[in-house]
Amino acid sequence: GARLQVRIVVMFAIVAAGPAFIVAVVATLSLNQGLDQWFSERMRSMVESSRLVARSYMLEHAQVLRDDTIWVASELETARDSFTNDAPRFQRILTALANTRSLPFTSLVNQAGETVMRAQINIPGATPRVPDAVLAAAGEGAPTLIAPGAASSLVGAVVKLRGYDDLFLFVARPVDPEVLEYVRLTDENITEYRLYDSSRLVFQITFALMYVGVAFVLAALWIGIALANGLIDPIRNLMIASNRVSSGDLDVQLPVPERGGDLHDLAVRFNKMTAQLRNQRAALVAASRTNDQRRQFTEAVVEGVSAGIIGLDAFGRITLVNSRACAALGQTELDLMNQELSQIAPELAPTMERAQLARRGRVQDQVQLSTGFDRRTYQVRLTREGTITESKGFVVTLDDITELVAA
C-alpha cells in the first residue's frame, strides 16, 4: 500500500508539474525572443540614431563656429602690424570681423585667461571666461571647441594666434536653449534604454522565479499567460512603430499601457522622442521654406528693376546681381557671383573707395563700361550699408544714359 501511495503521489506530481514546466519553458522562450527583438542591433541602432538626430544641429553649429574661428584668426594674423602700431584700428578690425561672422563674444586673451582686447559689440550679459584647461590645450590652426555647460547656453572656441606673443582668439555664440533641452532629454532616454538593456538578465530571472513551487502551478499558469500577452503586444507595437519611423513616418505613436512599468515608460519616451523629431524636422522645413521665399522675393524685385543692380558684401564681393547688371558687365550671373567688383570692372574701383570713406555712404558718379566693341555710359549710384568702421556691404545701381549723353 505504501508503494502504491508513493507511485500515485509521484504520478500526480509529474502530471501537475509537467504543464507548469512546459508553460514556464514556453513563456521563457517567448520572453527571450521578445527581448532579443527589443534589444536587437536594429532597435539599438534606431535608438542610438535618435541621439545623432538630436545632436546634428549641435555638430553643425560647432562646425560653423570652427570655420568662423579659423577665418577670423587668419584675418587677425594678417593684421598683426596694426595690433602693434595702431591698437584702435586693430580693435575696429576685430569688431568688424565679429559682426561679419555674427560672433557677439569675441576677444583676445593671454595665457592667464585675462582679456587683452574685445570686440565692441553691445550685448547683454557678462563676457564668459575661458576655462584654464581649454587655454592649456589650445594650439595654432586648430580651434579647441567649448561645449555648452549646465549654466551656460554658449558654444565657444579658442585658437592660438600665429605671430603673436601668447595671445589667443576666443569666440562664443549663443545656442537656442530649446535645442540644448532636446539634446539633454535624448541623452536621458538613451541612458535609460541602455539601463534596461543591462537589466535584461534580471527580467529573465524574475520571470522564471514566478514558476517556482508546485503549490502555485495554476496561479503561475495564469500569470504566465497574462505576462506573455502583456509583453508581446507592446513589443510588437514597438517593432511596427520603429519600422514606420525608419521609413520616415514620424507621426507614429505607441499606445501607452494604463498600468505603470518599464513598457509604460518605454512607450511614453518613444512617443516623446518621435514628437521631438517631428517638431525638429518641421522647424527645419519651415526655416528652409522661409529662406527660399525670401530669396525668391528678393530676386523677383531685383529682376523687375529697369536699372542694373549689384549687391556687394563688406569686402566688395558680388552677392546679388540682376540680368541688366550682367549685360552691363558682359558676364553671366554664375561667373559674377563671389567675384570682387573692382576686378570685374576696374572703372568702378574709385567710386567704391569714395563710398567707403563717405560719411553718408552715398556716392554718385558717371563711368563708361565696355563689353566687347560696345562702350556705354552709365550713371552709377553706390550706397554703403552700415557705418564707415562697420560696413555691412554695398548696393550699386547702374543706369544706362548712353543715349542721353549722345543727344
mmCIF file of C-alpha atoms in Angstrom:
data_model
loop_
_atom_site.group_PDB
_atom_site.id
_atom_site.type_symbol
_atom_site.label_atom_id
_atom_site.label_comp_id
_atom_site.label_asym_id
_atom_site.label_seq_id
_atom_site.Cartn_x
_atom_site.Cartn_y
_atom_site.Cartn_z
ATOM 1 C CA GLY A 1 0.000 0.000 0.000
ATOM 2 C CA ALA A 2 2.845 2.418 0.774
ATOM 3 C CA ARG A 3 4.484 1.796 -2.619
ATOM 4 C CA LEU A 4 1.184 2.332 -4.424
ATOM 5 C CA GLN A 5 0.656 5.538 -2.481
ATOM 6 C CA VAL A 6 4.122 6.796 -3.444
ATOM 7 C CA ARG A 7 3.565 5.911 -7.104
ATOM 8 C CA ILE A 8 0.211 7.746 -7.164
ATOM 9 C CA VAL A 9 1.729 10.814 -5.477
ATOM 10 C CA VAL A 10 4.691 10.845 -7.918
ATOM 11 C CA MET A 11 2.391 10.360 -10.920
ATOM 12 C CA PHE A 12 0.082 13.207 -9.906
ATOM 13 C CA ALA A 13 3.096 15.378 -9.075
ATOM 14 C CA ILE A 14 4.523 14.762 -12.594
ATOM 15 C CA VAL A 15 1.139 15.406 -14.200
ATOM 16 C CA ALA A 16 0.748 18.605 -12.197
ATOM 17 C CA ALA A 17 4.329 19.829 -12.644
ATOM 18 C CA GLY A 18 4.628 18.859 -16.330
ATOM 19 C CA PRO A 19 2.276 21.518 -17.737
ATOM 20 C CA ALA A 20 3.751 24.104 -15.400
ATOM 21 C CA PHE A 21 7.267 23.259 -16.631
ATOM 22 C CA ILE A 22 6.160 23.347 -20.261
ATOM 23 C CA VAL A 23 4.409 26.673 -19.731
ATOM 24 C CA ALA A 24 7.484 28.028 -17.954
ATOM 25 C CA VAL A 25 9.781 26.960 -20.822
ATOM 26 C CA VAL A 26 7.446 28.321 -23.499
ATOM 27 C CA ALA A 27 6.929 31.586 -21.631
ATOM 28 C CA THR A 28 10.674 31.963 -21.053
ATOM 29 C CA LEU A 29 11.460 31.345 -24.716
ATOM 30 C CA SER A 30 8.774 33.826 -25.745
ATOM 31 C CA LEU A 31 10.189 36.392 -23.364
ATOM 32 C CA ASN A 32 13.723 35.817 -24.655
ATOM 33 C CA GLN A 33 12.559 36.158 -28.244
ATOM 34 C CA GLY A 34 10.696 39.357 -27.430
ATOM 35 C CA LEU A 35 13.688 40.804 -25.567
ATOM 36 C CA ASP A 36 16.024 39.779 -28.382
ATOM 37 C CA GLN A 37 13.925 41.809 -30.780
ATOM 38 C CA TRP A 38 13.503 44.635 -28.286
ATOM 39 C CA PHE A 39 17.264 44.948 -27.749
ATOM 40 C CA SER A 40 18.324 43.832 -31.241
ATOM 41 C CA GLU A 41 21.009 45.635 -33.214
ATOM 42 C CA ARG A 42 18.343 47.192 -35.412
ATOM 43 C CA MET A 43 16.422 48.541 -32.438
ATOM 44 C CA ARG A 44 19.605 49.679 -30.720
ATOM 45 C CA SER A 45 20.734 51.393 -33.928
ATOM 46 C CA MET A 46 17.404 53.186 -34.184
ATOM 47 C CA VAL A 47 17.564 54.391 -30.577
ATOM 48 C CA GLU A 48 21.204 55.440 -30.935
ATOM 49 C CA SER A 49 20.369 57.276 -34.174
ATOM 50 C CA SER A 50 17.958 59.456 -32.203
ATOM 51 C CA ARG A 51 20.972 60.882 -30.395
ATOM 52 C CA LEU A 52 22.623 61.604 -33.749
ATOM 53 C CA VAL A 53 19.490 63.393 -34.933
ATOM 54 C CA ALA A 54 19.283 65.401 -31.712
ATOM 55 C CA ARG A 55 22.977 66.306 -31.869
ATOM 56 C CA SER A 56 23.090 67.029 -35.618
ATOM 57 C CA TYR A 57 22.199 70.656 -35.009
ATOM 58 C CA MET A 58 24.901 70.993 -32.350
ATOM 59 C CA LEU A 59 27.520 69.374 -34.598
ATOM 60 C CA GLU A 60 26.593 71.620 -37.496
ATOM 61 C CA HIS A 61 26.663 74.660 -35.179
ATOM 62 C CA ALA A 62 30.098 73.651 -33.883
ATOM 63 C CA GLN A 63 31.428 73.141 -37.431
ATOM 64 C CA VAL A 64 30.201 76.574 -38.487
ATOM 65 C CA LEU A 65 31.773 78.140 -35.381
ATOM 66 C CA ARG A 66 35.035 76.313 -36.088
ATOM 67 C CA ASP A 67 35.133 77.648 -39.658
ATOM 68 C CA ASP A 68 34.285 81.160 -38.455
ATOM 69 C CA THR A 69 37.041 80.973 -35.832
ATOM 70 C CA ILE A 70 39.646 79.871 -38.387
ATOM 71 C CA TRP A 71 38.603 82.667 -40.742
ATOM 72 C CA VAL A 72 38.713 85.391 -38.056
ATOM 73 C CA ALA A 73 42.068 84.096 -36.777
ATOM 74 C CA SER A 74 43.574 84.172 -40.267
ATOM 75 C CA GLU A 75 42.344 87.741 -40.786
ATOM 76 C CA LEU A 76 43.798 88.852 -37.444
ATOM 77 C CA GLU A 77 47.112 87.204 -38.214
ATOM 78 C CA THR A 78 47.398 89.300 -41.368
ATOM 79 C CA ALA A 79 46.663 92.455 -39.326
ATOM 80 C CA ARG A 80 49.393 91.869 -36.742
ATOM 81 C CA ASP A 81 51.141 95.139 -37.609
ATOM 82 C CA SER A 82 48.001 97.076 -36.708
ATOM 83 C CA PHE A 83 47.918 95.354 -33.315
ATOM 84 C CA THR A 84 51.453 96.525 -32.608
ATOM 85 C CA ASN A 85 51.324 100.013 -34.131
ATOM 86 C CA ASP A 86 47.675 101.081 -34.172
ATOM 87 C CA ALA A 87 45.604 99.444 -31.416
ATOM 88 C CA PRO A 88 42.373 101.453 -32.109
ATOM 89 C CA ARG A 89 42.427 100.419 -35.763
ATOM 90 C CA PHE A 90 43.061 96.809 -34.791
ATOM 91 C CA GLN A 91 40.080 96.917 -32.413
ATOM 92 C CA ARG A 92 37.875 98.217 -35.237
ATOM 93 C CA ILE A 93 39.077 95.336 -37.414
ATOM 94 C CA LEU A 94 38.280 92.871 -34.615
ATOM 95 C CA THR A 95 34.794 94.367 -34.197
ATOM 96 C CA ALA A 96 34.119 94.281 -37.947
ATOM 97 C CA LEU A 97 35.177 90.624 -38.188
ATOM 98 C CA ALA A 98 32.980 89.707 -35.209
ATOM 99 C CA ASN A 99 29.959 91.452 -36.747
ATOM 100 C CA THR A 100 30.569 89.845 -40.140
ATOM 101 C CA ARG A 101 30.501 86.335 -38.643
ATOM 102 C CA SER A 102 27.794 87.127 -36.011
ATOM 103 C CA LEU A 103 30.099 86.401 -33.075
ATOM 104 C CA PRO A 104 28.802 88.537 -30.167
ATOM 105 C CA PHE A 105 31.547 87.412 -27.776
ATOM 106 C CA THR A 106 34.919 87.905 -29.485
ATOM 107 C CA SER A 107 38.081 88.826 -27.624
ATOM 108 C CA LEU A 108 41.834 88.328 -27.362
ATOM 109 C CA VAL A 109 43.098 86.704 -24.153
ATOM 110 C CA ASN A 110 46.548 85.924 -22.830
ATOM 111 C CA GLN A 111 47.890 82.695 -21.361
ATOM 112 C CA ALA A 112 46.466 83.611 -17.943
ATOM 113 C CA GLY A 113 42.950 83.972 -19.338
ATOM 114 C CA GLU A 114 42.893 87.769 -18.998
ATOM 115 C CA THR A 115 41.131 89.767 -21.706
ATOM 116 C CA VAL A 116 43.576 91.882 -23.720
ATOM 117 C CA MET A 117 41.068 93.278 -26.213
ATOM 118 C CA ARG A 118 37.440 92.539 -27.080
ATOM 119 C CA ALA A 119 35.117 93.409 -29.935
ATOM 120 C CA GLN A 120 32.944 96.457 -29.226
ATOM 121 C CA ILE A 121 29.548 94.776 -29.538
ATOM 122 C CA ASN A 122 26.701 95.703 -27.218
ATOM 123 C CA ILE A 123 25.139 92.504 -25.900
ATOM 124 C CA PRO A 124 23.517 91.809 -22.525
ATOM 125 C CA GLY A 125 25.333 89.668 -20.035
ATOM 126 C CA ALA A 126 28.946 89.391 -18.935
ATOM 127 C CA THR A 127 31.697 88.129 -21.220
ATOM 128 C CA PRO A 128 32.295 84.424 -20.493
ATOM 129 C CA ARG A 129 35.679 83.375 -19.137
ATOM 130 C CA VAL A 130 37.847 80.898 -20.973
ATOM 131 C CA PRO A 131 38.475 77.726 -18.924
ATOM 132 C CA ASP A 132 42.130 77.258 -17.992
ATOM 133 C CA ALA A 133 42.132 73.679 -19.291
ATOM 134 C CA VAL A 134 40.962 74.857 -22.709
ATOM 135 C CA LEU A 135 43.708 77.503 -22.896
ATOM 136 C CA ALA A 136 46.319 74.923 -21.976
ATOM 137 C CA ALA A 137 45.119 72.597 -24.757
ATOM 138 C CA ALA A 138 44.625 75.286 -27.427
ATOM 139 C CA GLY A 139 47.070 75.295 -30.317
ATOM 140 C CA GLU A 140 47.660 77.079 -33.587
ATOM 141 C CA GLY A 141 45.475 76.428 -36.613
ATOM 142 C CA ALA A 142 43.017 74.004 -34.990
ATOM 143 C CA PRO A 143 40.418 75.657 -32.716
ATOM 144 C CA THR A 144 39.520 73.977 -29.431
ATOM 145 C CA LEU A 145 35.740 73.920 -29.050
ATOM 146 C CA ILE A 146 33.935 74.666 -25.779
ATOM 147 C CA ALA A 147 30.630 72.844 -25.357
ATOM 148 C CA PRO A 148 27.679 74.488 -23.569
ATOM 149 C CA GLY A 149 27.563 73.804 -19.847
ATOM 150 C CA ALA A 150 24.756 73.395 -17.345
ATOM 151 C CA ALA A 151 24.740 77.122 -16.527
ATOM 152 C CA SER A 152 25.576 78.457 -19.976
ATOM 153 C CA SER A 153 23.978 78.168 -23.408
ATOM 154 C CA LEU A 154 27.085 79.377 -25.252
ATOM 155 C CA VAL A 155 29.245 77.338 -27.599
ATOM 156 C CA GLY A 156 32.758 78.703 -27.948
ATOM 157 C CA ALA A 157 36.158 78.116 -29.498
ATOM 158 C CA VAL A 158 39.750 79.081 -28.682
ATOM 159 C CA VAL A 159 42.715 79.129 -31.070
ATOM 160 C CA LYS A 160 46.240 80.415 -30.618
ATOM 161 C CA LEU A 161 47.188 83.228 -32.996
ATOM 162 C CA ARG A 162 50.312 82.818 -35.106
ATOM 163 C CA GLY A 163 52.823 85.642 -34.869
ATOM 164 C CA TYR A 164 51.521 86.919 -31.502
ATOM 165 C CA ASP A 165 53.167 86.546 -28.115
ATOM 166 C CA ASP A 166 50.975 84.024 -26.255
ATOM 167 C CA LEU A 167 47.709 85.546 -27.480
ATOM 168 C CA PHE A 168 44.571 83.507 -28.102
ATOM 169 C CA LEU A 169 41.403 84.285 -30.036
ATOM 170 C CA PHE A 170 38.276 83.422 -28.040
ATOM 171 C CA VAL A 171 34.841 83.473 -29.677
ATOM 172 C CA ALA A 172 31.433 82.398 -28.371
ATOM 173 C CA ARG A 173 27.953 82.277 -29.789
ATOM 174 C CA PRO A 174 24.647 81.536 -28.018
ATOM 175 C CA VAL A 175 22.706 78.366 -28.812
ATOM 176 C CA ASP A 176 18.938 78.042 -28.639
ATOM 177 C CA PRO A 177 18.143 76.731 -25.101
ATOM 178 C CA GLU A 178 15.364 74.545 -26.510
ATOM 179 C CA VAL A 179 17.904 72.689 -28.660
ATOM 180 C CA LEU A 180 20.063 72.039 -25.597
ATOM 181 C CA GLU A 181 16.990 70.765 -23.758
ATOM 182 C CA TYR A 182 16.221 68.389 -26.651
ATOM 183 C CA VAL A 183 19.787 67.054 -26.546
ATOM 184 C CA ARG A 184 19.567 66.571 -22.768
ATOM 185 C CA LEU A 185 16.280 64.675 -22.980
ATOM 186 C CA THR A 186 17.615 62.457 -25.759
ATOM 187 C CA ASP A 187 20.705 61.598 -23.701
ATOM 188 C CA GLU A 188 18.487 60.686 -20.757
ATOM 189 C CA ASN A 189 16.360 58.445 -22.985
ATOM 190 C CA ILE A 190 19.459 56.691 -24.361
ATOM 191 C CA THR A 191 20.823 56.186 -20.833
ATOM 192 C CA GLU A 192 17.587 54.634 -19.620
ATOM 193 C CA TYR A 193 17.381 52.417 -22.700
ATOM 194 C CA ARG A 194 20.904 51.143 -22.002
ATOM 195 C CA LEU A 195 19.919 50.588 -18.371
ATOM 196 C CA TYR A 196 17.023 48.423 -19.491
ATOM 197 C CA ASP A 197 19.345 46.516 -21.822
ATOM 198 C CA SER A 198 21.802 45.818 -19.000
ATOM 199 C CA SER A 199 18.892 44.644 -16.777
ATOM 200 C CA ARG A 200 17.717 42.048 -19.283
ATOM 201 C CA LEU A 201 19.022 39.092 -17.246
ATOM 202 C CA VAL A 202 17.213 40.417 -14.185
ATOM 203 C CA PHE A 203 13.958 40.425 -16.157
ATOM 204 C CA GLN A 204 14.504 36.813 -17.216
ATOM 205 C CA ILE A 205 15.358 35.574 -13.742
ATOM 206 C CA THR A 206 12.400 37.385 -12.244
ATOM 207 C CA PHE A 207 10.109 35.896 -14.856
ATOM 208 C CA ALA A 208 11.454 32.365 -14.237
ATOM 209 C CA LEU A 209 11.120 32.593 -10.443
ATOM 210 C CA MET A 210 7.356 33.022 -10.803
ATOM 211 C CA TYR A 211 7.110 29.335 -11.755
ATOM 212 C CA VAL A 212 8.941 28.036 -8.661
ATOM 213 C CA GLY A 213 6.770 25.924 -6.388
ATOM 214 C CA VAL A 214 4.336 23.216 -7.312
ATOM 215 C CA ALA A 215 1.749 24.733 -4.968
ATOM 216 C CA PHE A 216 1.420 27.762 -7.298
ATOM 217 C CA VAL A 217 1.138 25.800 -10.551
ATOM 218 C CA LEU A 218 -2.294 27.089 -11.550
ATOM 219 C CA ALA A 219 -1.552 30.639 -10.429
ATOM 220 C CA ALA A 220 1.740 30.528 -12.336
ATOM 221 C CA LEU A 221 -0.110 29.337 -15.447
ATOM 222 C CA TRP A 222 -2.487 32.291 -15.465
ATOM 223 C CA ILE A 223 0.291 34.696 -14.539
ATOM 224 C CA GLY A 224 2.460 33.369 -17.391
ATOM 225 C CA ILE A 225 -0.351 33.799 -19.917
ATOM 226 C CA ALA A 226 -1.107 37.301 -18.689
ATOM 227 C CA LEU A 227 2.569 38.334 -18.717
ATOM 228 C CA ALA A 228 3.135 36.852 -22.168
ATOM 229 C CA ASN A 229 0.191 38.756 -23.605
ATOM 230 C CA GLY A 230 1.215 41.933 -21.797
ATOM 231 C CA LEU A 231 4.792 41.750 -23.126
ATOM 232 C CA ILE A 232 4.293 40.587 -26.690
ATOM 233 C CA ASP A 233 1.723 43.211 -27.707
ATOM 234 C CA PRO A 234 3.778 46.248 -26.637
ATOM 235 C CA ILE A 235 6.916 44.774 -28.207
ATOM 236 C CA ARG A 236 5.053 44.055 -31.442
ATOM 237 C CA ASN A 237 3.699 47.606 -31.423
ATOM 238 C CA LEU A 238 7.205 48.914 -30.794
ATOM 239 C CA MET A 239 8.572 46.893 -33.730
ATOM 240 C CA ILE A 240 5.856 48.183 -36.064
ATOM 241 C CA ALA A 241 6.362 51.750 -34.865
ATOM 242 C CA SER A 242 10.153 51.516 -35.246
ATOM 243 C CA ASN A 243 9.752 50.274 -38.831
ATOM 244 C CA ARG A 244 7.475 53.220 -39.621
ATOM 245 C CA VAL A 245 9.938 55.664 -38.053
ATOM 246 C CA SER A 246 12.813 54.157 -40.057
ATOM 247 C CA SER A 247 10.701 54.738 -43.183
ATOM 248 C CA GLY A 248 10.325 58.447 -42.344
ATOM 249 C CA ASP A 249 6.895 58.394 -40.669
ATOM 250 C CA LEU A 250 7.398 60.489 -37.527
ATOM 251 C CA ASP A 251 3.653 60.751 -36.784
ATOM 252 C CA VAL A 252 3.547 57.252 -35.314
ATOM 253 C CA GLN A 253 2.577 56.964 -31.632
ATOM 254 C CA LEU A 254 2.667 53.898 -29.394
ATOM 255 C CA PRO A 255 -0.387 53.072 -27.261
ATOM 256 C CA VAL A 256 0.597 53.723 -23.648
ATOM 257 C CA PRO A 257 -0.382 50.957 -21.208
ATOM 258 C CA GLU A 258 -2.643 52.095 -18.399
ATOM 259 C CA ARG A 259 -0.507 50.451 -15.766
ATOM 260 C CA GLY A 260 2.905 51.871 -14.950
ATOM 261 C CA GLY A 261 6.085 49.949 -15.575
ATOM 262 C CA ASP A 262 9.004 49.611 -17.945
ATOM 263 C CA LEU A 263 6.823 49.180 -21.027
ATOM 264 C CA HIS A 264 4.753 52.186 -19.965
ATOM 265 C CA ASP A 265 7.903 54.282 -19.577
ATOM 266 C CA LEU A 266 9.318 52.992 -22.862
ATOM 267 C CA ALA A 267 6.114 53.838 -24.756
ATOM 268 C CA VAL A 268 5.981 57.324 -23.214
ATOM 269 C CA ARG A 269 9.606 58.054 -24.057
ATOM 270 C CA PHE A 270 9.281 56.607 -27.551
ATOM 271 C CA ASN A 271 6.295 58.891 -28.201
ATOM 272 C CA LYS A 272 8.218 61.839 -26.770
ATOM 273 C CA MET A 273 11.200 61.016 -28.999
ATOM 274 C CA THR A 274 9.085 60.857 -32.186
ATOM 275 C CA ALA A 275 7.334 64.101 -31.221
ATOM 276 C CA GLN A 276 10.668 65.835 -30.732
ATOM 277 C CA LEU A 277 11.995 64.525 -34.051
ATOM 278 C CA ARG A 278 8.772 65.614 -35.791
ATOM 279 C CA ASN A 279 8.948 69.118 -34.326
ATOM 280 C CA GLN A 280 12.602 69.477 -35.224
ATOM 281 C CA ARG A 281 12.017 68.348 -38.796
ATOM 282 C CA ALA A 282 9.017 70.683 -39.137
ATOM 283 C CA ALA A 283 11.097 73.584 -37.809
ATOM 284 C CA LEU A 284 13.901 72.856 -40.271
ATOM 285 C CA VAL A 285 11.483 72.563 -43.194
ATOM 286 C CA ALA A 286 9.716 75.788 -42.214
ATOM 287 C CA ALA A 287 13.004 77.666 -41.886
ATOM 288 C CA SER A 288 14.180 76.377 -45.260
ATOM 289 C CA ARG A 289 10.863 77.332 -46.900
ATOM 290 C CA THR A 290 11.021 80.831 -45.389
ATOM 291 C CA ASN A 291 14.566 81.364 -46.645
ATOM 292 C CA ASP A 292 13.598 80.188 -50.136
ATOM 293 C CA GLN A 293 10.591 82.514 -50.219
ATOM 294 C CA ARG A 294 12.686 85.484 -49.122
ATOM 295 C CA ARG A 295 15.339 84.722 -51.700
ATOM 296 C CA GLN A 296 12.775 84.323 -54.492
ATOM 297 C CA PHE A 297 11.048 87.563 -53.490
ATOM 298 C CA THR A 298 14.345 89.477 -53.472
ATOM 299 C CA GLU A 299 15.355 88.080 -56.850
ATOM 300 C CA ALA A 300 11.946 88.909 -58.326
ATOM 301 C CA VAL A 301 12.143 92.502 -57.086
ATOM 302 C CA VAL A 302 15.689 92.950 -58.390
ATOM 303 C CA GLU A 303 14.820 91.482 -61.792
ATOM 304 C CA GLY A 304 11.880 93.863 -62.107
ATOM 305 C CA VAL A 305 14.068 96.959 -61.799
ATOM 306 C CA SER A 306 14.956 98.667 -65.091
ATOM 307 C CA ALA A 307 18.450 99.587 -63.908
ATOM 308 C CA GLY A 308 21.331 97.231 -63.202
ATOM 309 C CA ILE A 309 21.514 96.199 -59.526
ATOM 310 C CA ILE A 310 24.619 94.713 -57.882
ATOM 311 C CA GLY A 311 24.802 93.668 -54.215
ATOM 312 C CA LEU A 312 28.225 93.538 -52.543
ATOM 313 C CA ASP A 313 29.394 92.271 -49.173
ATOM 314 C CA ALA A 314 31.675 94.220 -46.847
ATOM 315 C CA PHE A 315 34.734 93.124 -48.856
ATOM 316 C CA GLY A 316 33.393 94.129 -52.251
ATOM 317 C CA ARG A 317 32.449 90.636 -53.433
ATOM 318 C CA ILE A 318 29.294 90.240 -55.530
ATOM 319 C CA THR A 319 26.431 88.534 -53.697
ATOM 320 C CA LEU A 320 23.451 89.595 -55.875
ATOM 321 C CA VAL A 321 23.154 90.710 -59.483
ATOM 322 C CA ASN A 322 20.249 91.089 -61.924
ATOM 323 C CA SER A 323 20.172 90.478 -65.657
ATOM 324 C CA ARG A 324 20.716 94.152 -66.616
ATOM 325 C CA ALA A 325 23.832 94.326 -64.496
ATOM 326 C CA CYS A 326 25.075 91.112 -66.125
ATOM 327 C CA ALA A 327 24.563 92.694 -69.527
ATOM 328 C CA ALA A 328 26.425 95.834 -68.440
ATOM 329 C CA LEU A 329 29.394 93.795 -67.170
ATOM 330 C CA GLY A 330 29.307 91.355 -70.083
ATOM 331 C CA GLN A 331 29.259 88.191 -67.959
ATOM 332 C CA THR A 332 26.738 85.658 -66.681
ATOM 333 C CA GLU A 333 25.369 85.582 -63.152
ATOM 334 C CA LEU A 334 27.277 82.379 -62.290
ATOM 335 C CA ASP A 335 30.561 83.940 -63.430
ATOM 336 C CA LEU A 336 29.980 87.106 -61.380
ATOM 337 C CA MET A 337 28.956 85.570 -58.037
ATOM 338 C CA ASN A 338 31.576 85.855 -55.263
ATOM 339 C CA GLN A 339 33.904 87.860 -57.522
ATOM 340 C CA GLU A 340 35.331 91.236 -56.493
ATOM 341 C CA LEU A 341 33.642 94.039 -58.426
ATOM 342 C CA SER A 342 36.845 96.075 -58.568
ATOM 343 C CA GLN A 343 38.461 93.246 -60.555
ATOM 344 C CA ILE A 344 35.482 92.678 -62.851
ATOM 345 C CA ALA A 345 35.005 96.421 -63.539
ATOM 346 C CA PRO A 346 38.135 98.416 -62.591
ATOM 347 C CA GLU A 347 36.327 101.600 -63.701
ATOM 348 C CA LEU A 348 34.138 101.311 -60.573
ATOM 349 C CA ALA A 349 37.049 100.947 -58.109
ATOM 350 C CA PRO A 350 37.477 104.727 -57.471
ATOM 351 C CA THR A 351 33.742 105.078 -56.852
ATOM 352 C CA MET A 352 33.844 102.214 -54.320
ATOM 353 C CA GLU A 353 36.756 103.806 -52.477
ATOM 354 C CA ARG A 354 34.857 107.083 -52.258
ATOM 355 C CA ALA A 355 31.801 105.275 -50.905
ATOM 356 C CA GLN A 356 33.864 103.544 -48.217
ATOM 357 C CA LEU A 357 35.166 106.892 -46.980
ATOM 358 C CA ALA A 358 31.974 108.908 -47.447
ATOM 359 C CA ARG A 359 30.272 109.887 -44.205
ATOM 360 C CA ARG A 360 26.749 109.426 -45.547
ATOM 361 C CA GLY A 361 27.738 106.345 -47.516
ATOM 362 C CA ARG A 362 26.211 107.539 -50.810
ATOM 363 C CA VAL A 363 28.250 108.318 -53.907
ATOM 364 C CA GLN A 364 27.120 109.142 -57.447
ATOM 365 C CA ASP A 365 29.397 109.055 -60.467
ATOM 366 C CA GLN A 366 29.420 108.622 -64.233
ATOM 367 C CA VAL A 367 31.561 105.874 -65.771
ATOM 368 C CA GLN A 368 31.975 104.148 -69.113
ATOM 369 C CA LEU A 369 31.958 100.349 -69.332
ATOM 370 C CA SER A 370 32.975 98.286 -72.347
ATOM 371 C CA THR A 371 31.552 94.906 -73.333
ATOM 372 C CA GLY A 372 33.387 93.759 -76.431
ATOM 373 C CA PHE A 373 33.268 96.569 -79.003
ATOM 374 C CA ASP A 374 30.327 98.290 -77.327
ATOM 375 C CA ARG A 375 31.210 101.095 -74.914
ATOM 376 C CA ARG A 376 28.348 102.607 -72.952
ATOM 377 C CA THR A 377 27.964 105.365 -70.369
ATOM 378 C CA TYR A 378 26.331 104.635 -67.001
ATOM 379 C CA GLN A 379 25.131 106.777 -64.110
ATOM 380 C CA VAL A 380 26.483 104.947 -61.032
ATOM 381 C CA ARG A 381 24.943 105.250 -57.563
ATOM 382 C CA LEU A 382 26.737 103.391 -54.800
ATOM 383 C CA THR A 383 25.207 103.170 -51.313
ATOM 384 C CA ARG A 384 27.010 101.753 -48.283
ATOM 385 C CA GLU A 385 25.142 99.692 -45.677
ATOM 386 C CA GLY A 386 26.358 100.475 -42.156
ATOM 387 C CA THR A 387 28.975 102.938 -40.963
ATOM 388 C CA ILE A 388 32.500 103.653 -42.123
ATOM 389 C CA THR A 389 34.032 101.372 -39.478
ATOM 390 C CA GLU A 390 31.320 98.708 -39.574
ATOM 391 C CA SER A 391 30.391 98.356 -43.226
ATOM 392 C CA LYS A 392 27.963 95.525 -43.947
ATOM 393 C CA GLY A 393 28.039 95.810 -47.743
ATOM 394 C CA PHE A 394 27.171 97.990 -50.722
ATOM 395 C CA VAL A 395 24.387 98.351 -53.289
ATOM 396 C CA VAL A 396 25.423 99.501 -56.772
ATOM 397 C CA THR A 397 22.883 100.913 -59.275
ATOM 398 C CA LEU A 398 23.782 101.256 -62.971
ATOM 399 C CA ASP A 399 21.562 103.471 -65.164
ATOM 400 C CA ASP A 400 22.369 103.422 -68.891
ATOM 401 C CA ILE A 401 22.490 107.074 -70.063
ATOM 402 C CA THR A 402 24.378 106.467 -73.318
ATOM 403 C CA GLU A 403 21.546 107.856 -75.483
ATOM 404 C CA LEU A 404 21.104 110.869 -73.182
ATOM 405 C CA VAL A 405 24.796 111.732 -73.386
ATOM 406 C CA ALA A 406 24.798 111.257 -77.162
ATOM 407 C CA ALA A 407 21.759 113.567 -77.531
#
